[in-house]
Coordinates of C-alpha atoms in Angstrom, one line a residue:
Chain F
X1 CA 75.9 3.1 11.7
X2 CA 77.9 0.6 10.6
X3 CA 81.2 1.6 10.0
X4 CA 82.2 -0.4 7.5
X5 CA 82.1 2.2 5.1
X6 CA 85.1 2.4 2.5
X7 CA 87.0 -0.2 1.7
X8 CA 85.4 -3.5 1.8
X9 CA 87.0 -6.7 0.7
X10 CA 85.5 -9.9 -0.9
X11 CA 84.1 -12.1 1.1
X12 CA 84.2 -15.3 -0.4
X13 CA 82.6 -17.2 2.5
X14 CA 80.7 -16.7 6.0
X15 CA 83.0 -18.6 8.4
X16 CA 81.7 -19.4 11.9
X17 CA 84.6 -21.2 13.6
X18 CA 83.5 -19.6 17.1
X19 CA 79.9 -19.4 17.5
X20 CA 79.7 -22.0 20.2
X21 CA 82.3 -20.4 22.0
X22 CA 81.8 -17.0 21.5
X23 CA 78.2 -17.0 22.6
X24 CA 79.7 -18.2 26.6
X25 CA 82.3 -15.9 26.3
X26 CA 80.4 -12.8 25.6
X27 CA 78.4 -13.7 28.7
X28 CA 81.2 -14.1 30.7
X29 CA 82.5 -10.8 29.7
X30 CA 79.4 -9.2 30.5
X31 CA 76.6 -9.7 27.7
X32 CA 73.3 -10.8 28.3
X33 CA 73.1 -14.3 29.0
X34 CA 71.5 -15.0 25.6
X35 CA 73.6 -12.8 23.1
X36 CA 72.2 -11.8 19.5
X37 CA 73.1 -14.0 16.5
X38 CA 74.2 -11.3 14.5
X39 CA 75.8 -10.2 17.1
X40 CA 78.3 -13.4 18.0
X41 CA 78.7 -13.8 13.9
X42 CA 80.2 -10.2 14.0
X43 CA 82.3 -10.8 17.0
X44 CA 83.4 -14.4 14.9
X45 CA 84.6 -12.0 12.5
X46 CA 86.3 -9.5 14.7
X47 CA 88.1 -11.8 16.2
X48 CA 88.8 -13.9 13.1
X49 CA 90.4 -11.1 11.6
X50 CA 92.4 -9.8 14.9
X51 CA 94.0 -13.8 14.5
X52 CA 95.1 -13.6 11.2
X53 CA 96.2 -9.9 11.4
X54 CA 98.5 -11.6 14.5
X55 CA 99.6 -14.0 12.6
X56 CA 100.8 -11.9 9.8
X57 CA 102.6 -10.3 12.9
X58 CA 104.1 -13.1 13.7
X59 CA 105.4 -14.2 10.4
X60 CA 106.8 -11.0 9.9
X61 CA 109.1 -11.0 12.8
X62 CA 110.1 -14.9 11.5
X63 CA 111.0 -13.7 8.1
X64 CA 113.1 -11.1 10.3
X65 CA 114.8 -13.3 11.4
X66 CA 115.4 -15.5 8.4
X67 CA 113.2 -18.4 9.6
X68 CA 110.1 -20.1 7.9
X69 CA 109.1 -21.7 11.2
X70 CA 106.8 -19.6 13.3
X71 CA 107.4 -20.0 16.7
X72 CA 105.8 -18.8 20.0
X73 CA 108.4 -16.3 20.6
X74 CA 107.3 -14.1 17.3
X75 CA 103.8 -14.2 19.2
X76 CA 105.5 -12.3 22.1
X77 CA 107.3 -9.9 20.3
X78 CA 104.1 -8.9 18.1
X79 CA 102.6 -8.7 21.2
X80 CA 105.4 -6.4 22.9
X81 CA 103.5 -3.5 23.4
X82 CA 100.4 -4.9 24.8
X83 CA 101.4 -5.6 28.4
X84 CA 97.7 -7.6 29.2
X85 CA 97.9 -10.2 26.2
X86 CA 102.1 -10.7 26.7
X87 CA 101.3 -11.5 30.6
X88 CA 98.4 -13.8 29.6
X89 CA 100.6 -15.8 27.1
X90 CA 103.2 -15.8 29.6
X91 CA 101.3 -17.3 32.0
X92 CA 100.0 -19.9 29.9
X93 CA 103.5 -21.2 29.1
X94 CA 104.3 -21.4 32.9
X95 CA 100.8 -23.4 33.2
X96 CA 101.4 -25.7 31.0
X97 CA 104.9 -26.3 31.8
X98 CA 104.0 -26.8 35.2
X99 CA 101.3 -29.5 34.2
X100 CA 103.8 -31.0 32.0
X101 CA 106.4 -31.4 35.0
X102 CA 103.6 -32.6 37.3
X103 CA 102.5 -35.3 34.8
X104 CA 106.3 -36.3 34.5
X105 CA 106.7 -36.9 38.3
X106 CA 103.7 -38.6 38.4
X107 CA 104.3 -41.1 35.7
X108 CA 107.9 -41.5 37.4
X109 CA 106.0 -42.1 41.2
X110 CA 104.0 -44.5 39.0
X111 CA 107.0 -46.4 37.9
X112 CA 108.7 -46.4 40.7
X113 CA 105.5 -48.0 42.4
X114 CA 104.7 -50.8 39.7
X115 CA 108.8 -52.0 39.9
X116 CA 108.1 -52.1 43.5
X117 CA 104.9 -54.0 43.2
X118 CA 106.4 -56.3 40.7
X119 CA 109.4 -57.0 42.3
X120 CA 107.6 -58.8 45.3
Chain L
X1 CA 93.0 -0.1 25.2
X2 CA 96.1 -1.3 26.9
X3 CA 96.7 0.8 30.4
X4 CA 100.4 1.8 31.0
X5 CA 101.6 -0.2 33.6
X6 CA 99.5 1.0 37.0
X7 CA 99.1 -0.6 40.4
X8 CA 95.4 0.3 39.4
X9 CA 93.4 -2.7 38.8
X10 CA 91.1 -2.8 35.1
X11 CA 87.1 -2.9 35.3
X12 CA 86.7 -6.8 35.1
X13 CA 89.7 -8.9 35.6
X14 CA 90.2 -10.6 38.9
X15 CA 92.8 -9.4 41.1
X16 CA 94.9 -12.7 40.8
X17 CA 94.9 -12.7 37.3
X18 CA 95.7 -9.0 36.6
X19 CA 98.9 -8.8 38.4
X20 CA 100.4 -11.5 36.1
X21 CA 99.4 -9.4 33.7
X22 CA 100.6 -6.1 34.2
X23 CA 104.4 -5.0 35.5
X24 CA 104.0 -3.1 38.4
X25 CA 107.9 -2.5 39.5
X26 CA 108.8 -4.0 43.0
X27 CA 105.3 -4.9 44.0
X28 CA 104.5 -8.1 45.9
X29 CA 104.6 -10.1 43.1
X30 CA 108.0 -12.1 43.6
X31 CA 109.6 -13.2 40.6
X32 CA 109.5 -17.0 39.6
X33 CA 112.2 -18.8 41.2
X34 CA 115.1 -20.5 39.3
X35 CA 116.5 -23.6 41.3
X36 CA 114.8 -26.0 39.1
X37 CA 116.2 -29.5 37.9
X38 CA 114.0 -29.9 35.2
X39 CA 113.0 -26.8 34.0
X40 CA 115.3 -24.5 32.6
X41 CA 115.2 -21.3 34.7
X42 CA 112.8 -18.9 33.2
X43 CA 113.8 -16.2 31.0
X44 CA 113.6 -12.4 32.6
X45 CA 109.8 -12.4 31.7
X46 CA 108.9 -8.7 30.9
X47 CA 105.7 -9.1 33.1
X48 CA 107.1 -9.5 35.9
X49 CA 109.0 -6.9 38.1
X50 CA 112.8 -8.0 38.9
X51 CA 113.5 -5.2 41.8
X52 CA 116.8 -5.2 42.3
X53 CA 117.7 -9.0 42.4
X54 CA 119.4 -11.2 39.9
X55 CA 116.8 -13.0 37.9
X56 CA 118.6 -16.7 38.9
X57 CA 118.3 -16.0 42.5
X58 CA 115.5 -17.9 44.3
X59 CA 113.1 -15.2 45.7
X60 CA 110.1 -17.0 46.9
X61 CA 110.2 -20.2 48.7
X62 CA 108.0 -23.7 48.6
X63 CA 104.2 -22.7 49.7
X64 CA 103.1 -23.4 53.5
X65 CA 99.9 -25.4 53.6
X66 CA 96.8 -24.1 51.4
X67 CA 95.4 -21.1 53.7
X68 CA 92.3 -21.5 55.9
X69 CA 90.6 -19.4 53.0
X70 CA 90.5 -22.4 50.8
X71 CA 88.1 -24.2 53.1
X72 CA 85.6 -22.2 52.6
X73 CA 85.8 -23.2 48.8
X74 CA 84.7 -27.0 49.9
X75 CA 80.6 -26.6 49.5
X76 CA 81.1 -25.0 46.2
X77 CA 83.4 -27.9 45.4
X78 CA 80.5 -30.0 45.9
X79 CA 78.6 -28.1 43.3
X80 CA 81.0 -28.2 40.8
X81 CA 84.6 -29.1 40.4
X82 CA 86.4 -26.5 39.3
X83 CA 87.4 -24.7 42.1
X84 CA 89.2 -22.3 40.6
X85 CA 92.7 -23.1 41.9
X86 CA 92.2 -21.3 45.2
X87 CA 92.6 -24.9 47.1
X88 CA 95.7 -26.3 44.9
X89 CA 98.9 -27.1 46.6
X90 CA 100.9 -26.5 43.8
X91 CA 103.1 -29.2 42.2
X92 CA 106.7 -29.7 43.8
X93 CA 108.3 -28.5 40.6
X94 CA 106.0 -25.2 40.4
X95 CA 107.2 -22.0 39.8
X96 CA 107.7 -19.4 42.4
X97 CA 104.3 -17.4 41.2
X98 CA 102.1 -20.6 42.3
X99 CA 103.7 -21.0 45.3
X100 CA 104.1 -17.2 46.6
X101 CA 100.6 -16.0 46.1
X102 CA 99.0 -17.4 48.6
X103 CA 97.1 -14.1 49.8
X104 CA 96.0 -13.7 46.4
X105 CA 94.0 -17.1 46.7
X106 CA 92.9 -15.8 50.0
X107 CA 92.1 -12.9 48.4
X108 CA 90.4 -14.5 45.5
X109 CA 88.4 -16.9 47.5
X110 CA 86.9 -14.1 49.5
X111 CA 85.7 -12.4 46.5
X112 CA 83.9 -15.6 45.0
X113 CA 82.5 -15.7 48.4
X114 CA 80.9 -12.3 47.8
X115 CA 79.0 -12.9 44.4
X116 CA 75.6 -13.5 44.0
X117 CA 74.7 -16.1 41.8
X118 CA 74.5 -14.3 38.3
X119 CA 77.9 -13.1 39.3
X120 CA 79.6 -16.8 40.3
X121 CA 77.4 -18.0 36.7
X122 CA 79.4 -15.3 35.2
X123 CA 82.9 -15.8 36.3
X124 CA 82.3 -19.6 35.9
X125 CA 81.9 -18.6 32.1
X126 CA 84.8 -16.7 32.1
X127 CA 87.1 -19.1 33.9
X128 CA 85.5 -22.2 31.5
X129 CA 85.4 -20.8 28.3
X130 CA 88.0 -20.7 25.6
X131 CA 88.4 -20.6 22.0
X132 CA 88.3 -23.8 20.5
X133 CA 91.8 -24.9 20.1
X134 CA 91.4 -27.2 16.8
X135 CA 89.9 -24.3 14.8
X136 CA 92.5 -21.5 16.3
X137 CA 94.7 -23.8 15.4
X138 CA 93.3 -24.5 11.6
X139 CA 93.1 -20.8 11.1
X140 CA 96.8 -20.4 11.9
X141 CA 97.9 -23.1 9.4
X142 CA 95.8 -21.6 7.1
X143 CA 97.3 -18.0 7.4
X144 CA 100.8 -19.4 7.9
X145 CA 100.9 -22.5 5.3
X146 CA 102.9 -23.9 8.2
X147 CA 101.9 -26.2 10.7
X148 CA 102.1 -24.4 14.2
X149 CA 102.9 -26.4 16.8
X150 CA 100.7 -27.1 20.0
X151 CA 102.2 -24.0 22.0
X152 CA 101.5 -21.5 19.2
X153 CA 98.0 -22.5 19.2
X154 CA 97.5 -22.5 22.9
X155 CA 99.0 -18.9 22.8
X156 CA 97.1 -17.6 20.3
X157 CA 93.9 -18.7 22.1
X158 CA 95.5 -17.2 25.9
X159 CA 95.4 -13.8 24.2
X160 CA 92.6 -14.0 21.9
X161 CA 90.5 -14.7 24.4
X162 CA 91.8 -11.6 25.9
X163 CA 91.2 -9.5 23.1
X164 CA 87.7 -11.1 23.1
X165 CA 87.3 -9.5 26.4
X166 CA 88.5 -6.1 25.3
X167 CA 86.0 -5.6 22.7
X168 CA 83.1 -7.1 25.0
X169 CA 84.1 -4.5 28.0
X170 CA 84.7 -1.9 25.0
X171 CA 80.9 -2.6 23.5
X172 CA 79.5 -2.3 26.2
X173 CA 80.4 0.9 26.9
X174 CA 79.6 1.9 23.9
X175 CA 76.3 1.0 24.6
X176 CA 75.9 2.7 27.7
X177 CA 77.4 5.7 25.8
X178 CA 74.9 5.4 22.9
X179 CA 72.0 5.0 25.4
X180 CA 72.7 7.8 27.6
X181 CA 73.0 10.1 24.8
X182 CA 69.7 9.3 23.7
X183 CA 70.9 10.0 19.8
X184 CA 67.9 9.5 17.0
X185 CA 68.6 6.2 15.7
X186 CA 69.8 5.0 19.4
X187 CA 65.9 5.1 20.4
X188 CA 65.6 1.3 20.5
X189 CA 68.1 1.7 23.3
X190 CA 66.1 4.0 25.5
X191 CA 63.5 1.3 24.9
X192 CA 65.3 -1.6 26.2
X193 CA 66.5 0.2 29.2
X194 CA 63.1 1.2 30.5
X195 CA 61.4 -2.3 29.3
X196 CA 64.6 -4.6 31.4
X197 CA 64.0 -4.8 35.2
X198 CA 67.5 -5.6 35.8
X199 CA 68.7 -2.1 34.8
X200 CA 70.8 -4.1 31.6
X201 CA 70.3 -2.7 28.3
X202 CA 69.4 -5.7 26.8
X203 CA 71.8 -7.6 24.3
X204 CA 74.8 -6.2 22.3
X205 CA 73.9 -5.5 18.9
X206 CA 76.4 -5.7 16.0
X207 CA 76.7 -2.4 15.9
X208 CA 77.8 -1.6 19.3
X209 CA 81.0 -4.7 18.4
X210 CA 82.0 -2.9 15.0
X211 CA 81.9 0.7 16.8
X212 CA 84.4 -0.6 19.9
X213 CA 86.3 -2.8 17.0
X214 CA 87.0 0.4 15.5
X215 CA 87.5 2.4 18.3
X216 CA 90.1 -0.9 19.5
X217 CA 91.8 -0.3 16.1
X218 CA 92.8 3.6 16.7
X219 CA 93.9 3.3 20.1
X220 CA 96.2 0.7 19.0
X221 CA 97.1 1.6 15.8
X222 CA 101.1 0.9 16.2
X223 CA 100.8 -2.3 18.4
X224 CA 97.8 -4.4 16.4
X225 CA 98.0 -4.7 12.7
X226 CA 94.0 -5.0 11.9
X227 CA 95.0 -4.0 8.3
X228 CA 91.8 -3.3 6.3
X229 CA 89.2 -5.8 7.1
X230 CA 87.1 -4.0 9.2
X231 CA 86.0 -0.3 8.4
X232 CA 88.5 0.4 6.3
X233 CA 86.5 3.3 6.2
X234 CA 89.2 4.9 8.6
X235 CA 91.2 5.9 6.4
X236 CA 91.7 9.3 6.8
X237 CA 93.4 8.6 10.4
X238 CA 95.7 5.8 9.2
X239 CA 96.8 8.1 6.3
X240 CA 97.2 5.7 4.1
X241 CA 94.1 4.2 4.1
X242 CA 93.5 2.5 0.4
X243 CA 97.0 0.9 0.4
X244 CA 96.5 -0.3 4.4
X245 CA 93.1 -1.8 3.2
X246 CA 93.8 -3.3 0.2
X247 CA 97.0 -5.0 2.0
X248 CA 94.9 -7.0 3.8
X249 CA 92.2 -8.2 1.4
X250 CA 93.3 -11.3 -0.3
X251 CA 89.9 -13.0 -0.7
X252 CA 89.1 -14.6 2.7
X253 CA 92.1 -15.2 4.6
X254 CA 95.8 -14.3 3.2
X255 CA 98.3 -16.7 2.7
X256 CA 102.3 -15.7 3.0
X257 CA 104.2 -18.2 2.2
X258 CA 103.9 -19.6 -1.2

């Protein structure tokens, strides 16, 4: 039943970036707790190809807009429509700006203390 | 695949999580607040509901002490660290949606509370894993013939990981359909579901992932562009199927820039 009938194109190579990965997050997301080999390879591929179909995405809202230079922004408008992914990449950018901020006033608090210390 | 916005929450996501995710006009959610030094105020985020104030206008206010909920979270500390950022007293420069949700961390505190252990295994999983961000990121150069930088790659991985999800929850379902339809070549499935003592249906084969990849692929046919790769075979519903595959199929992975 596999339904890649039609049009199938060369594959040159078996990647497997994900397996490792993949295998905890089809458990998380409700697998069994020891998921098929030829199952996570599939899913490697599914997903493989989901990333570089994005990325065409992307790079076609660049050349839109005249630019070589992918940027996160593309991302978001590619991903426009789908109101789940947009959030999530949303809140990663607030994450990891918030970390980013957090490290900075730590490093200052940790000047601040060494001039202190030093100064005595 | 992807619900118009509803106050409704989706099968698996936790309840924190999902109201980032989906705009729900005027709900409690407040917007993030602007009265930052550092930070530039954030742009008027399309997730997240602006009722009927101006986005620069602070709306929620620095958090009150982490809520009695959070103790509770202190033996599972113990037993591992991550404790799911229901105890974190956010930084002082957070944004408004740390500091404003504190019912949500009561809320989500009381739910990992509730789990059985399969269940807290599971959403550890979920919470833990991620898409390893070196090859995400090797993929992208590759299709790109750029370099992306470190915030491409991070979001590529945010909603892949998402889309992961999707197809999971999607094969699943699948399999449940397949099983309780009983069809001819489905037999193996009746099999596992009478041999498991847990109820499951045993593990997903690759089947059940191509089937909810191609269902994925016509619900979303004008917001994902999945062209060709797998079952080009529906080619009939795209209309234009031969071109739409062969786009896509430029040996392993395409490059656009040359």
């Amino acid at each position: 039943m596999a339904a890649d009938a039609g049009i199938r194109r060369p594959r040159t190579r078996r990647q497997h970036l994900f397996a490792k990965e993949l295998k905890s997050l089809m458990y998380a997301f409700g697998d069994d707790p020891d998921p098929l080999p030829e199952s996570v390879q599939v899913l490697d591929e599914i997903v493989t190809d989901y990333i570089v179909d994005m990325c065409h995405d992307a790079a076609r809202m660049a050349s839109r807009g005249g630019r070589n230079k992918i940027k996160v922004d593309d991302f978001k408008f590619a991903l426009r429509k789908d109101q789940r992914k947009l959030g999530r990449v949303e809140e990663l950018l607030i994450m990891s700006k918030v970390i980013a901020d957090a490290r900075k006033q730590f490093d200052d608090k940790q000047e601040v203390s060494d001039v202190a210390s030093a100064g005595k | 695949m992807s619900s118009p916005p509803s106050a409704s929450s989706p099968p698996f996501y936790p309840p924190g999580s999902h109201k980032r995710r989906i705009s729900v006009t005027g709900s409690s959610l407040p917007p993030p607040t602007a009265k930052k030094p550092k930070i530039p105020p954030p742009r008027k985020l399309s997730t997240f509901a602006q009722p009927s104030s101006h986005p620069l206008r602070q709306t929620s206010f620095p958090p009150d002490p982490p809520p009695p909920g959070a103790k509770e979270d202190e033996e599972d500390d113990d037993a591992r660290e991550d404790d799911y950022g229901t105890s974190t007293v956010p930084a002082e420069g957070a944004t408004g949606n740390l500091g404003g949700e504190d019912d949500e961390k009561i809320r989500l505190s009381v739910l990992l509370d509730s789990f059985d252990s399969q269940q807290t295994q599971r959403y550890e999983a979920f919470r833990r894993a991620n898409l390893n961000k070196a090859a995400v990121k090797k993929l992208a150069n590759q299709v790109l013939s750029q370099s992306v930088t470190v915030g491409v790659g991070t979001a590529i991985c945010g909603f892949s990981k998402v889309f992961t999800g999707e197809i999971v929850e999607l094969a699943l379902k699948v399999q449940k359909e397949w099983a309780d339809a009983d069809v001819e070549g489905e037999g193996i499935e009746n099999v596992r579901k009478r041999t498991k003592s847990d109820g499951s249906l045993g593990p997903l084969l690759p089947d059940h992932l191509r089937e909810a990849a191609r269902r994925y692929r016509l619900e979303l046919r004008g917001a994902v562009g999945f062209r060709g790769s797998i079952g080009g075979g529906c080619g009939n519903a795209l209309g234009a199927g031969p071109g739409v595959g062969g786009e896509g199929a430029i040996g392993g992975v395409g490059r656009l820039f040359r």
